[in-house]
PDB file of C-alpha atoms and ligand atoms in Angstrom:
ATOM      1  CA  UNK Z   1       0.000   0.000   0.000  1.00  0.00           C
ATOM      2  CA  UNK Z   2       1.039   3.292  -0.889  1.00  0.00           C
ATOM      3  CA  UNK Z   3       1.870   5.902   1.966  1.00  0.00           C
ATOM      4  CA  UNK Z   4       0.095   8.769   1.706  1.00  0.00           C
ATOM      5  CA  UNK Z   5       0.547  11.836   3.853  1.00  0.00           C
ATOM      6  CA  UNK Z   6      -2.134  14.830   4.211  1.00  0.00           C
ATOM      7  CA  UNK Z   7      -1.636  18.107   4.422  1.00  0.00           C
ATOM      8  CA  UNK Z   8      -3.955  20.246   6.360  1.00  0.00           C
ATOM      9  CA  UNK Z   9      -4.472  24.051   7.749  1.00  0.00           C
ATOM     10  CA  UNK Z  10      -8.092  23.541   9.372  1.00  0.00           C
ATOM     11  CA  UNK Z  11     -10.961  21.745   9.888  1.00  0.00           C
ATOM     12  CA  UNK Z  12      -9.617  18.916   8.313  1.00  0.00           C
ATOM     13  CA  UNK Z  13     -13.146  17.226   7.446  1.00  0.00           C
ATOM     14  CA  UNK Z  14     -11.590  16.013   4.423  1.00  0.00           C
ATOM     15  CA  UNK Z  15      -8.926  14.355   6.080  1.00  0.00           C
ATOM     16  CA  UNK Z  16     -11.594  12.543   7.883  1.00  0.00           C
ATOM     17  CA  UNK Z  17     -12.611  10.994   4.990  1.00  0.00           C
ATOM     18  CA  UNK Z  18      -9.389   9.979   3.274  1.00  0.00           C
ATOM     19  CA  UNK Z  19      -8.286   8.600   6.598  1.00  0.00           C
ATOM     20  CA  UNK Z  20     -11.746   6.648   7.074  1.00  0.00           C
ATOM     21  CA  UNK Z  21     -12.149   5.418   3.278  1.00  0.00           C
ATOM     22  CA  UNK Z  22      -8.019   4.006   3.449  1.00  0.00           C
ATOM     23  CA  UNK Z  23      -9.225   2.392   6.452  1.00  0.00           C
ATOM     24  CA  UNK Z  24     -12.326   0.648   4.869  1.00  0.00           C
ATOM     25  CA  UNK Z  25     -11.302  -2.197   3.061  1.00  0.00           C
ATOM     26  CA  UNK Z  26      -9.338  -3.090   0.240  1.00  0.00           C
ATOM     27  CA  UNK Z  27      -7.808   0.741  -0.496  1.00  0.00           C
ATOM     28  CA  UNK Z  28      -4.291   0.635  -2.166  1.00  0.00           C
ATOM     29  CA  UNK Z  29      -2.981   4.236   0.047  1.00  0.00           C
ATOM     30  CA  UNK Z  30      -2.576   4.106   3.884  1.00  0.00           C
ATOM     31  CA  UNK Z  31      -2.607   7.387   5.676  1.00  0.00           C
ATOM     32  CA  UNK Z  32       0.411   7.610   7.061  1.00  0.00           C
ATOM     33  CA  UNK Z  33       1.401  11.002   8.526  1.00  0.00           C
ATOM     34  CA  UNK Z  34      -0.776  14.393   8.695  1.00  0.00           C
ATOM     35  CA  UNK Z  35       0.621  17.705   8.556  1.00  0.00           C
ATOM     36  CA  UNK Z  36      -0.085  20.877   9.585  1.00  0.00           C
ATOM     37  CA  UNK Z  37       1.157  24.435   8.739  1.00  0.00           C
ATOM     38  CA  UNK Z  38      -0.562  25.915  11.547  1.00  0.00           C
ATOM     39  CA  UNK Z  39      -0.058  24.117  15.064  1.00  0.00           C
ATOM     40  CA  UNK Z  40      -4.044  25.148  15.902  1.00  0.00           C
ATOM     41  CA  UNK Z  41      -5.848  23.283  12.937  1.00  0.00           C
ATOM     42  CA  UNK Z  42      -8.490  21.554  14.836  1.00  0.00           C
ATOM     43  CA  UNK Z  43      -8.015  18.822  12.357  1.00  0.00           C
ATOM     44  CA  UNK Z  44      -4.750  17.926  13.756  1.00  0.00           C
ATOM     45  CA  UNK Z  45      -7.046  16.274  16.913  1.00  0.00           C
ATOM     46  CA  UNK Z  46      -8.599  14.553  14.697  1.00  0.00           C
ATOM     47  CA  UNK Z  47      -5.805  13.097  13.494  1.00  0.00           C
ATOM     48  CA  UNK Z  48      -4.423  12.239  16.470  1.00  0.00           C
ATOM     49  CA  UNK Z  49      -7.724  10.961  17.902  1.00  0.00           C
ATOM     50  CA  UNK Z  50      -8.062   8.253  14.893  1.00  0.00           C
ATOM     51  CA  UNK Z  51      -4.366   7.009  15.931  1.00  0.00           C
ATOM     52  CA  UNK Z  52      -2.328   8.479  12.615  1.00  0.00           C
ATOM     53  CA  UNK Z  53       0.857  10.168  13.482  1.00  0.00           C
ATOM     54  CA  UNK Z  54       0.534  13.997  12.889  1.00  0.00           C
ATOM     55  CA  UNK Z  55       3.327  16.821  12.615  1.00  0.00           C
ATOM     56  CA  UNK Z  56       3.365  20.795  12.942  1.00  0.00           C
ATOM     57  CA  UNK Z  57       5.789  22.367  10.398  1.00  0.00           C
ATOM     58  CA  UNK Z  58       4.430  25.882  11.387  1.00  0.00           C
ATOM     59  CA  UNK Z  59       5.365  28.503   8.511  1.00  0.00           C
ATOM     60  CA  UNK Z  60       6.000  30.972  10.900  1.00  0.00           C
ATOM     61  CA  UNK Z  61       8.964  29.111  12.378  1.00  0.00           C
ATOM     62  CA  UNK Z  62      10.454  29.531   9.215  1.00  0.00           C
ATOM     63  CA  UNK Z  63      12.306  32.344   8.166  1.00  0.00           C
ATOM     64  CA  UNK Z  64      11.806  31.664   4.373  1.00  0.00           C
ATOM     65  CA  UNK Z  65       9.112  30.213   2.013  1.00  0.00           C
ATOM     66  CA  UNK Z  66      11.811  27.709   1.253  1.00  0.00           C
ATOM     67  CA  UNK Z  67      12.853  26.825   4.573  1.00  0.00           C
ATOM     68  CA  UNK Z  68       9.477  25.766   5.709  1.00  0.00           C
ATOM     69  CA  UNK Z  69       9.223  23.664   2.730  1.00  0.00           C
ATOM     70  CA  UNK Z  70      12.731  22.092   3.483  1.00  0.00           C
ATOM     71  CA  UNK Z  71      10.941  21.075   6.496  1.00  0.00           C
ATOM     72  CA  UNK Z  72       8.292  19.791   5.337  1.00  0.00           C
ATOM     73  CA  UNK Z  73       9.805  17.636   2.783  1.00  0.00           C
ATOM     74  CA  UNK Z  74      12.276  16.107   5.801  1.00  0.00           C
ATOM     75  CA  UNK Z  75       9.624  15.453   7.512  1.00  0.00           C
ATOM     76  CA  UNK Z  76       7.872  14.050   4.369  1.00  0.00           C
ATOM     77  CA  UNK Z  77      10.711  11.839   3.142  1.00  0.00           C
ATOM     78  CA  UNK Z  78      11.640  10.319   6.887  1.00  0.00           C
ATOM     79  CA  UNK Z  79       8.124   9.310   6.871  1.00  0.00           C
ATOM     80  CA  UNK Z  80       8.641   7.517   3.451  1.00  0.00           C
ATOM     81  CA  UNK Z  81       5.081   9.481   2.018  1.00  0.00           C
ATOM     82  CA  UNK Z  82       4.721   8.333  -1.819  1.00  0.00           C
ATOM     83  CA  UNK Z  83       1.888  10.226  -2.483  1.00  0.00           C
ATOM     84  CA  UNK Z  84       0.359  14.318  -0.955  1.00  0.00           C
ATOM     85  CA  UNK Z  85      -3.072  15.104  -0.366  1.00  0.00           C
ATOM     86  CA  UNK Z  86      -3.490  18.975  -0.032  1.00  0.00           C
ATOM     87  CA  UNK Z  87      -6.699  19.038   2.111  1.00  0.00           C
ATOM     88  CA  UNK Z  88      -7.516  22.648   2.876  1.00  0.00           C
ATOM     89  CA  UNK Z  89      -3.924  23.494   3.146  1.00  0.00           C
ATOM     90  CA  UNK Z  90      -3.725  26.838   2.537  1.00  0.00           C
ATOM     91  CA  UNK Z  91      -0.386  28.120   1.886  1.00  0.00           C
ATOM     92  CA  UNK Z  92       0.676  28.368  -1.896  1.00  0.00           C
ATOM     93  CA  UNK Z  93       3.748  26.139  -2.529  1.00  0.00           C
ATOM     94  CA  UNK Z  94       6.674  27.247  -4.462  1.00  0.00           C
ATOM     95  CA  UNK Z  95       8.064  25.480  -7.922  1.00  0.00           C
ATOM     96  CA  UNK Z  96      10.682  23.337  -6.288  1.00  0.00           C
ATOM     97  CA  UNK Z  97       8.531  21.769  -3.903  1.00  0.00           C
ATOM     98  CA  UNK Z  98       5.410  21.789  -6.474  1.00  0.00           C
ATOM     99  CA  UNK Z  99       8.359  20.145  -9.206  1.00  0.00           C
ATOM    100  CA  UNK Z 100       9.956  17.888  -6.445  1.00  0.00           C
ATOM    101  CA  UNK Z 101       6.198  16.007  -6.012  1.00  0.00           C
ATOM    102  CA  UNK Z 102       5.449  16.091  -9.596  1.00  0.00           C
ATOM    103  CA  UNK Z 103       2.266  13.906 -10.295  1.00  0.00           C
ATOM    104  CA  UNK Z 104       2.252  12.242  -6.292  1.00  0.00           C
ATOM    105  CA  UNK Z 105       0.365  15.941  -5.278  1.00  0.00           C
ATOM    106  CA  UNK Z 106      -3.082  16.192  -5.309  1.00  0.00           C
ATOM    107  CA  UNK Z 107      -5.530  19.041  -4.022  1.00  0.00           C
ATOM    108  CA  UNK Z 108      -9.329  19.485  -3.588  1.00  0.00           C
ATOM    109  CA  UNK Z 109     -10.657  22.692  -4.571  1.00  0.00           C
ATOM    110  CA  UNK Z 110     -14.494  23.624  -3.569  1.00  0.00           C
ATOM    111  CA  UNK Z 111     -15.298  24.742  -7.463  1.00  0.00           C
ATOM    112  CA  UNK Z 112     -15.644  23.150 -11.010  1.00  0.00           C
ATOM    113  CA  UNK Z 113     -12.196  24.618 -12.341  1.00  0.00           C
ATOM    114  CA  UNK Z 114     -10.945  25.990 -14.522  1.00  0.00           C
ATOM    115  CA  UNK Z 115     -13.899  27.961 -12.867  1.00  0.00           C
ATOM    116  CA  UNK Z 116     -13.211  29.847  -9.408  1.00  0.00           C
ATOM    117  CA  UNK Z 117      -9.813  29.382  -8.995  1.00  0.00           C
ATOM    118  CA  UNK Z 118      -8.669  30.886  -5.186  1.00  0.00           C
ATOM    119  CA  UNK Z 119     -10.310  31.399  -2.620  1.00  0.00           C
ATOM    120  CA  UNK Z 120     -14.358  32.195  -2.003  1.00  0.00           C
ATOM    121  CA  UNK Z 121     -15.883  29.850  -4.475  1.00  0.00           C
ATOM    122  CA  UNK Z 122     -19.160  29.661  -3.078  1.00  0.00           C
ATOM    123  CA  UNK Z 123     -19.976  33.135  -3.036  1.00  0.00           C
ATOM    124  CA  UNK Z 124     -18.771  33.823  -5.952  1.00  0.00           C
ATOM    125  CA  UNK Z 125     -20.634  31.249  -7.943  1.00  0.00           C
ATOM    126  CA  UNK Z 126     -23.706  32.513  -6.215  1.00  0.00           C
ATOM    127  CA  UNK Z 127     -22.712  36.142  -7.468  1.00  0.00           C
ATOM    128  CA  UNK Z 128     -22.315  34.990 -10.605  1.00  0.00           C
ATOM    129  CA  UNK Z 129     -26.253  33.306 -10.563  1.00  0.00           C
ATOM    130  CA  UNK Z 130     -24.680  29.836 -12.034  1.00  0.00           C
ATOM    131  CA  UNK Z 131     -26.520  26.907 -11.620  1.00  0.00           C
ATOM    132  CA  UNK Z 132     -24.493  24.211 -11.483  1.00  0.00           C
ATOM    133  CA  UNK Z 133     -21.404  24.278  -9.228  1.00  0.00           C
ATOM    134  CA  UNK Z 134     -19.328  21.699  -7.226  1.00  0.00           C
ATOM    135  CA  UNK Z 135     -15.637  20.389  -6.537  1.00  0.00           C
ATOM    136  CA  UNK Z 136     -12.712  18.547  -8.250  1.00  0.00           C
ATOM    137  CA  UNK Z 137      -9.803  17.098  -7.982  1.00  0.00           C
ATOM    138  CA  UNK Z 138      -6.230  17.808  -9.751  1.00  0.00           C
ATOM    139  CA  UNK Z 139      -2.670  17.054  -9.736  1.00  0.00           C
ATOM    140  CA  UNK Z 140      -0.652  19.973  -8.245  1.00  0.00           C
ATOM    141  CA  UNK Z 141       1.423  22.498 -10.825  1.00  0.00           C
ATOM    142  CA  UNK Z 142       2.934  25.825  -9.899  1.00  0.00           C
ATOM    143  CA  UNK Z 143       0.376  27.634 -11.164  1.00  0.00           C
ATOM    144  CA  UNK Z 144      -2.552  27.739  -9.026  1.00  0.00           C
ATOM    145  CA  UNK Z 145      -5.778  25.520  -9.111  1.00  0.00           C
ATOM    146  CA  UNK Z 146      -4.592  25.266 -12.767  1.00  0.00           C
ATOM    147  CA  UNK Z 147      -3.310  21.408 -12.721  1.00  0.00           C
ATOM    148  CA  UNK Z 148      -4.594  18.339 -14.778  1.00  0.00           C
ATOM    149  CA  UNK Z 149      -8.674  17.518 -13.236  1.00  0.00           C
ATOM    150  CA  UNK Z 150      -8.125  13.691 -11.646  1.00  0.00           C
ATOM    151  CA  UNK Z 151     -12.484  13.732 -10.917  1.00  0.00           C
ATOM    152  CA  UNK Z 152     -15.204  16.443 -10.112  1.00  0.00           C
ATOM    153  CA  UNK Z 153     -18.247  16.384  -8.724  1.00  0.00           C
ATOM    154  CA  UNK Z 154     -21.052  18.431  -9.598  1.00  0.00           C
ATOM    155  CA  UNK Z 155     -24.359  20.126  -7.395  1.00  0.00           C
ATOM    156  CA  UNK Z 156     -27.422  21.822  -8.164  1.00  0.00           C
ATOM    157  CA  UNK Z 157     -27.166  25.550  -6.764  1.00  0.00           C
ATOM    158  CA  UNK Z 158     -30.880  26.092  -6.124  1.00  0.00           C
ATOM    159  CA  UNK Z 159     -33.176  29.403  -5.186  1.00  0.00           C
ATOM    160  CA  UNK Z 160     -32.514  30.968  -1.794  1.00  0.00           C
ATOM    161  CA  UNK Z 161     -28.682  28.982  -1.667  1.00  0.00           C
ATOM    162  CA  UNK Z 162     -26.323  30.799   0.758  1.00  0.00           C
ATOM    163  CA  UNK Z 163     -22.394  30.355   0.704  1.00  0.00           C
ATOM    164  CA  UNK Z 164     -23.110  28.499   3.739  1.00  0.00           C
ATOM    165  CA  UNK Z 165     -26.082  26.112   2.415  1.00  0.00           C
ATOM    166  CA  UNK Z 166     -23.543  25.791  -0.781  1.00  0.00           C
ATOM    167  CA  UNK Z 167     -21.000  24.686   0.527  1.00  0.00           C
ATOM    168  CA  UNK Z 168     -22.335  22.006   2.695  1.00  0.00           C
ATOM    169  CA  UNK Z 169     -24.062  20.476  -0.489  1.00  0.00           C
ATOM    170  CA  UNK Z 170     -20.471  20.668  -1.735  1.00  0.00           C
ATOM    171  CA  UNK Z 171     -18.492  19.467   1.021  1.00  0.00           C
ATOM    172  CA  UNK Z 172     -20.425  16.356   0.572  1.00  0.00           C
ATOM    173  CA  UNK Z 173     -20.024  15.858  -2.795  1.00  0.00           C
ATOM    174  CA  UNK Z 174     -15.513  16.207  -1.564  1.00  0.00           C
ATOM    175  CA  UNK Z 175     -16.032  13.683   0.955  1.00  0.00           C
ATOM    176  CA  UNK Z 176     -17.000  11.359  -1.496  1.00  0.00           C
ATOM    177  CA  UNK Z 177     -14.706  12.285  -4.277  1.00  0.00           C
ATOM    178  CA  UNK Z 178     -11.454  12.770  -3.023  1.00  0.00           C
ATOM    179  CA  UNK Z 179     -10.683   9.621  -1.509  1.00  0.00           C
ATOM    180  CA  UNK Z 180     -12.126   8.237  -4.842  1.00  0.00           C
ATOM    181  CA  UNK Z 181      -9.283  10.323  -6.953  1.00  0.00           C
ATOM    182  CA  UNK Z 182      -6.716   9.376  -4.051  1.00  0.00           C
ATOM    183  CA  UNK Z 183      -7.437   5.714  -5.148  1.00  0.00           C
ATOM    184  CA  UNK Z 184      -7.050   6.581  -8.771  1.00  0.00           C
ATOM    185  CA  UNK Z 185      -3.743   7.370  -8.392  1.00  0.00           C
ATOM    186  CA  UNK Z 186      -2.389   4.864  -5.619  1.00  0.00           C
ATOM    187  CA  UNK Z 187      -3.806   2.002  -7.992  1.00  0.00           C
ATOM    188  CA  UNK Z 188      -2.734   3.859 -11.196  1.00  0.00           C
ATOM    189  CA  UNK Z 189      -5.288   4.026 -13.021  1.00  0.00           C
ATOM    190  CA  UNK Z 190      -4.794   7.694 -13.019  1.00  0.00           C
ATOM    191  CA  UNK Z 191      -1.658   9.122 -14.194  1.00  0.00           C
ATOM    192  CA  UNK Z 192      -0.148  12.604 -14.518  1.00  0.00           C
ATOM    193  CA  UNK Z 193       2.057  11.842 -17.921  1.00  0.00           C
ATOM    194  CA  UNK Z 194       3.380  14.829 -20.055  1.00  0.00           C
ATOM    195  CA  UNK Z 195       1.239  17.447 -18.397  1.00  0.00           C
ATOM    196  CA  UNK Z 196      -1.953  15.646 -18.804  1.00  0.00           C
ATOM    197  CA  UNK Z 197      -4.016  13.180 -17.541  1.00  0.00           C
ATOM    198  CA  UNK Z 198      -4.028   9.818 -18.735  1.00  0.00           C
ATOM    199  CA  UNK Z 199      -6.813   7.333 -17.441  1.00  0.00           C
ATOM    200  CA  UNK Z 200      -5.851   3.899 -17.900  1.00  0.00           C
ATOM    201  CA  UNK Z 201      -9.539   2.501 -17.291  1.00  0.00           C
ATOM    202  CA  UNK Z 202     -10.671   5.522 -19.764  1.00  0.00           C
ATOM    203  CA  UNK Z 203     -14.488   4.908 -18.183  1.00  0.00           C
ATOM    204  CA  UNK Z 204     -13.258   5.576 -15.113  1.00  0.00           C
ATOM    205  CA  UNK Z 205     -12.662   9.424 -16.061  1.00  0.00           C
ATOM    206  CA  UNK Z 206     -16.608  10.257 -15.860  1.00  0.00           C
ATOM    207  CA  UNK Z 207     -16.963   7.977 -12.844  1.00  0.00           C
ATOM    208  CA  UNK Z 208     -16.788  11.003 -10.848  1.00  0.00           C
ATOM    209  CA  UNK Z 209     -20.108  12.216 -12.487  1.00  0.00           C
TER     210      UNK Z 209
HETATM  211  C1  LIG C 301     -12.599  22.317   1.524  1.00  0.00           C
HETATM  212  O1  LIG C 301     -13.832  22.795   1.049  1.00  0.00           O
HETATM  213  C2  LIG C 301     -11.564  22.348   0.431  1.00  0.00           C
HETATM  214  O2  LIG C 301     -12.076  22.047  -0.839  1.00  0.00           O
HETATM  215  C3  LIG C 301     -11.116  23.772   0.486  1.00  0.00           C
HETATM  216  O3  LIG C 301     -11.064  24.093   1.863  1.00  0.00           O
HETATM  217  C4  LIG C 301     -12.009  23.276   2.558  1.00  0.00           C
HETATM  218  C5  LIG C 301     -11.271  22.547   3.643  1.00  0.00           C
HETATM  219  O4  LIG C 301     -12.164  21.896   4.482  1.00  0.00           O
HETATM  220  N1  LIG C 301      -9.853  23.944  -0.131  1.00  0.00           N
HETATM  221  C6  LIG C 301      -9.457  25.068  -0.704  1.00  0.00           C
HETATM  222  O5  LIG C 301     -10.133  26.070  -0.774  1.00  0.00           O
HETATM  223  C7  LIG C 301      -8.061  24.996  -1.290  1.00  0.00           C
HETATM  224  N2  LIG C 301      -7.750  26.193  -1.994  1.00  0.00           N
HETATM  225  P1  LIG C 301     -11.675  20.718   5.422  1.00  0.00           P
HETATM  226  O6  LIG C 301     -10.477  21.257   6.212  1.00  0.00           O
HETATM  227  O7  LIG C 301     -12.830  20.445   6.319  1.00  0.00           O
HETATM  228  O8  LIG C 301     -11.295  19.557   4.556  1.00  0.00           O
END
């Protein structure tokens, strides 16, 4: 099985979920190390609480962008982690580490992209009076929310929606997906190859639907 860590900065619901789903069964990734930029993510309890070893690599410690990253990759590479989830992690990475984990990075961002990219999805797709909305997955590249989609998830938005009513219709729909995409990769049938995707089920890439 594949050793996958998690990165967090919160809540860390979506951890939950990876950590629950690698649990369940026959999954090809076991969680096997959480971190945490910020040392008062609630999701780092969490962690702890459902026995998976955690670690605080607080960016603030670190003088530099690229000394906190340095960290994190010691930390990463004692730990021998194959494969990053970003799960709410919310510092933007620089190109070495982005390059260094090239195609064994994945993120979950709360939008359909190339739609929304950033931060305030939600309330921005309800400014915007779309109708459909919802989350995917992607491989991590240096530019952001830009990489290759892995799976997405899509939601009705639906008269008298708030950011808050929104986003819990979405947040379900991640829970779902991302350990879905996680297995993707671990078990190979989805692969980041010359900048693109390539499925090697090719049904598989509108299982997310
Ligand atoms: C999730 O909705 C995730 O998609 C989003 O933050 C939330 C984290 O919740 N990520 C981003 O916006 C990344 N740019 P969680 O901590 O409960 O998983």
């Amino acid at each position: 099985r594949r050793r996958v860590a998690i990165l967090i900065s919160g809540r860390g619901s979506n951890m939950v979920s990876l950590i629950e789903a690698a649990r369940a069964g026959a999954f090809p990734a076991e969680i096997a190390l959480v971190v945490s930029n910020r040392p008062d993510a609630a999701g780092l309890d969490r962690a702890r609480e459902a026995g998976i070893a955690t670690c605080v690599i607080d960016h603030k410690a670190h003088p530099t962008r690229e000394d906190f990253e340095h960290a994190m990759d010691a930390a990463l590479a004692s730990r021998g982690i194959a494969f990053i989830c970003l799960a709410g992690f919310m510092r933007v990475l620089t190109d070495w580490f982005v390059e260094r984990w090239a195609g064994r990075m994945i993120n979950i961002h709360p939008s359909l992209l190339p739609l929304y990219r950033g931060t305030h999805t939600h309330r921005r797709a309800l400014a915007d009076g779309v109708l459909v909305h919802g989350c995917t997955v992607h491989f991590v590249v240096p530019e952001l929310d830009a990489g290759p989609i892995i799976a997405q998830a899509a939601v009705p938005v639906v008269p008298g929606d708030t950011e808050e009513s929104l986003a819990t219709r979405v947040i379900v729909q991640e829970h779902r997906l991302y350990p879905q995409a996680l297995r993707m990769i671990c078990d190979g049938t989805a692969r980041l190859e010359t900048g693109r995707v390539v499925f090697s089920r090719p049904w598989d890439a509108s299982g997310s639907l």
